[in-house]
């Protein structure tokens, strides 16, 4: 198991360099008795275009949290 959190930054400029998209991921490892695998609390921030197919032309910002089995 990894010993600490790891911050990941990813971005995309868009076709005409006018639709900046960026995402920050922060997986924080934790140990549980229920699962004998590497488990992470995942916090994600997204800002940009194309988060869903229904609103790909609209800019949106979202914050999400969940459990991940993969970093």
Coordinates of N, CA and C in Angstrom, one line a residue:
X1 N 0.8 -1.2 0.0 CA 0.0 0.0 0.0 C 0.9 1.2 0.0
X2 N 0.5 2.2 -0.8 CA 1.2 3.5 -0.8 C 1.1 4.2 0.5
X3 N 2.1 4.9 1.0 CA 2.1 5.4 2.3 C 1.5 6.8 2.5
X4 N 1.0 7.4 1.4 CA 0.4 8.7 1.6 C -0.4 9.2 0.4
X5 N -1.0 10.3 0.5 CA -1.8 10.8 -0.6 C -0.9 11.3 -1.7
X6 N -1.5 11.4 -2.9 CA -0.8 11.8 -4.1 C -1.7 12.7 -4.9
X7 N -1.2 13.9 -5.2 CA -2.0 14.9 -5.9 C -1.7 14.8 -7.4
X8 N -2.8 14.6 -8.2 CA -2.6 14.5 -9.7 C -3.3 15.7 -10.4
X9 N -2.6 16.3 -11.3 CA -3.2 17.4 -12.1 C -3.2 17.0 -13.5
X10 N -4.3 17.2 -14.2 CA -4.4 16.9 -15.6 C -5.2 18.1 -16.3
X11 N -4.8 18.4 -17.5 CA -5.5 19.5 -18.2 C -5.5 19.2 -19.7
X12 N -6.4 20.0 -20.4 CA -6.6 19.9 -21.8 C -7.0 21.2 -22.3
X13 N -6.4 21.7 -23.4 CA -6.6 23.0 -23.9 C -7.8 23.1 -24.8
X14 N -8.2 22.1 -25.4 CA -9.3 22.1 -26.4 C -8.8 22.4 -27.8
X15 N -9.7 22.2 -28.8 CA -9.3 22.3 -30.2 C -8.7 23.6 -30.6
X16 N -9.4 24.7 -30.2 CA -8.9 26.1 -30.5 C -8.2 26.8 -29.4
X17 N -7.8 26.0 -28.4 CA -7.1 26.6 -27.2 C -8.0 27.6 -26.4
X18 N -9.3 27.4 -26.6 CA -10.2 28.3 -25.9 C -11.1 27.6 -24.9
X19 N -11.0 26.3 -24.8 CA -11.8 25.6 -23.8 C -10.9 24.8 -22.8
X20 N -10.4 25.5 -21.9 CA -9.4 25.0 -20.9 C -10.2 24.0 -20.0
X21 N -9.7 22.8 -19.8 CA -10.2 21.9 -18.9 C -9.1 21.4 -17.9
X22 N -9.4 21.4 -16.7 CA -8.5 20.8 -15.7 C -9.2 20.0 -14.6
X23 N -8.4 19.1 -14.1 CA -8.9 18.2 -13.1 C -7.8 17.9 -12.1
X24 N -8.2 18.0 -10.8 CA -7.3 17.6 -9.7 C -7.9 16.4 -9.0
X25 N -7.0 15.4 -8.8 CA -7.4 14.2 -8.1 C -6.5 14.0 -6.9
X26 N -7.1 13.7 -5.8 CA -6.4 13.4 -4.5 C -6.8 12.1 -3.9
X27 N -6.1 11.0 -4.2 CA -6.4 9.7 -3.6 C -5.7 9.7 -2.2
X28 N -6.4 9.3 -1.2 CA -5.9 9.2 0.1 C -6.0 7.7 0.6
X29 N -4.9 7.0 0.8 CA -5.0 5.6 1.1 C -5.6 5.4 2.5
X30 N -6.4 4.3 2.6 CA -6.9 3.9 4.0 C -7.0 2.4 4.0
X31 N -6.9 1.9 5.2 CA -7.0 0.4 5.3 C -8.3 0.0 5.9
X32 N -8.9 -1.0 5.4 CA -10.2 -1.5 5.9 C -10.2 -3.0 6.1
X33 N -10.9 -3.5 7.0 CA -10.9 -5.0 7.3 C -11.8 -5.7 6.3
X34 N -12.7 -5.0 5.7 CA -13.7 -5.6 4.7 C -13.0 -6.0 3.4
X35 N -12.1 -5.1 2.9 CA -11.4 -5.4 1.7 C -9.9 -5.6 1.9
X36 N -9.4 -6.6 1.3 CA -7.9 -6.9 1.5 C -7.2 -6.4 0.2
X37 N -7.5 -5.2 -0.2 CA -6.9 -4.6 -1.4 C -6.6 -3.2 -1.1
X38 N -5.8 -2.6 -1.9 CA -5.5 -1.1 -1.7 C -6.7 -0.3 -1.9
X39 N -7.1 0.4 -0.9 CA -8.4 1.2 -1.0 C -8.0 2.7 -0.8
X40 N -8.7 3.5 -1.5 CA -8.4 5.0 -1.4 C -9.7 5.8 -1.3
X41 N -9.7 6.8 -0.5 CA -10.7 7.9 -0.6 C -10.3 8.8 -1.7
X42 N -11.1 9.0 -2.6 CA -10.8 9.8 -3.8 C -11.6 11.1 -3.8
X43 N -10.8 12.2 -3.8 CA -11.4 13.5 -4.0 C -11.1 14.1 -5.3
X44 N -12.0 14.6 -6.1 CA -11.8 15.1 -7.4 C -12.5 16.4 -7.6
X45 N -11.7 17.3 -8.3 CA -12.2 18.6 -8.7 C -12.1 18.7 -10.2
X46 N -13.2 19.1 -10.9 CA -13.2 19.2 -12.3 C -13.7 20.6 -12.6
X47 N -13.0 21.3 -13.6 CA -13.5 22.6 -14.1 C -13.2 22.6 -15.6
X48 N -14.3 22.8 -16.3 CA -14.2 22.9 -17.8 C -15.4 22.5 -18.5
X49 N -15.2 22.0 -19.7 CA -16.2 21.7 -20.7 C -16.2 20.2 -20.9
X50 N -17.4 19.6 -21.3 CA -17.4 18.2 -21.7 C -17.6 17.2 -20.6
X51 N -18.0 17.6 -19.4 CA -18.2 16.7 -18.4 C -19.3 15.6 -18.7
X52 N -20.3 16.1 -19.5 CA -21.3 15.1 -19.9 C -21.6 15.4 -21.4
X53 N -22.2 14.4 -22.1 CA -22.5 14.6 -23.5 C -23.7 15.6 -23.7
X54 N -24.6 15.7 -22.7 CA -25.7 16.6 -22.8 C -25.4 18.0 -22.6
X55 N -24.3 18.3 -21.9 CA -23.9 19.7 -21.7 C -22.4 20.0 -22.1
X56 N -22.0 19.4 -23.2 CA -20.6 19.5 -23.6 C -20.2 20.9 -24.0
X57 N -21.1 21.8 -24.3 CA -20.8 23.2 -24.7 C -20.8 24.2 -23.5
X58 N -21.2 23.7 -22.3 CA -21.4 24.5 -21.1 C -20.2 24.2 -20.2
X59 N -19.7 25.3 -19.6 CA -18.6 25.1 -18.6 C -19.2 24.7 -17.3
X60 N -18.6 23.8 -16.6 CA -19.1 23.4 -15.3 C -17.9 23.1 -14.4
X61 N -18.2 23.2 -13.1 CA -17.3 22.9 -12.0 C -17.9 21.9 -11.1
X62 N -17.2 20.8 -10.8 CA -17.8 19.8 -9.8 C -16.7 19.4 -8.8
X63 N -17.2 19.0 -7.7 CA -16.4 18.4 -6.6 C -17.0 17.1 -6.3
X64 N -16.2 16.0 -6.3 CA -16.7 14.7 -6.1 C -15.8 14.0 -5.0
X65 N -16.4 13.0 -4.3 CA -15.7 12.2 -3.4 C -16.3 10.8 -3.4
X66 N -15.4 9.8 -3.3 CA -15.8 8.5 -3.3 C -14.7 7.5 -2.9
X67 N -14.9 6.2 -3.1 CA -14.0 5.2 -2.8 C -13.4 4.6 -4.1
X68 N -12.1 4.4 -4.1 CA -11.5 3.9 -5.3 C -10.6 2.7 -4.9
X69 N -10.5 1.7 -5.8 CA -9.7 0.6 -5.6 C -8.4 0.7 -6.4
X70 N -8.2 1.8 -7.2 CA -7.1 2.0 -8.0 C -6.7 3.4 -8.0
X71 N -5.4 3.7 -7.9 CA -4.9 5.1 -7.9 C -4.9 5.6 -9.3

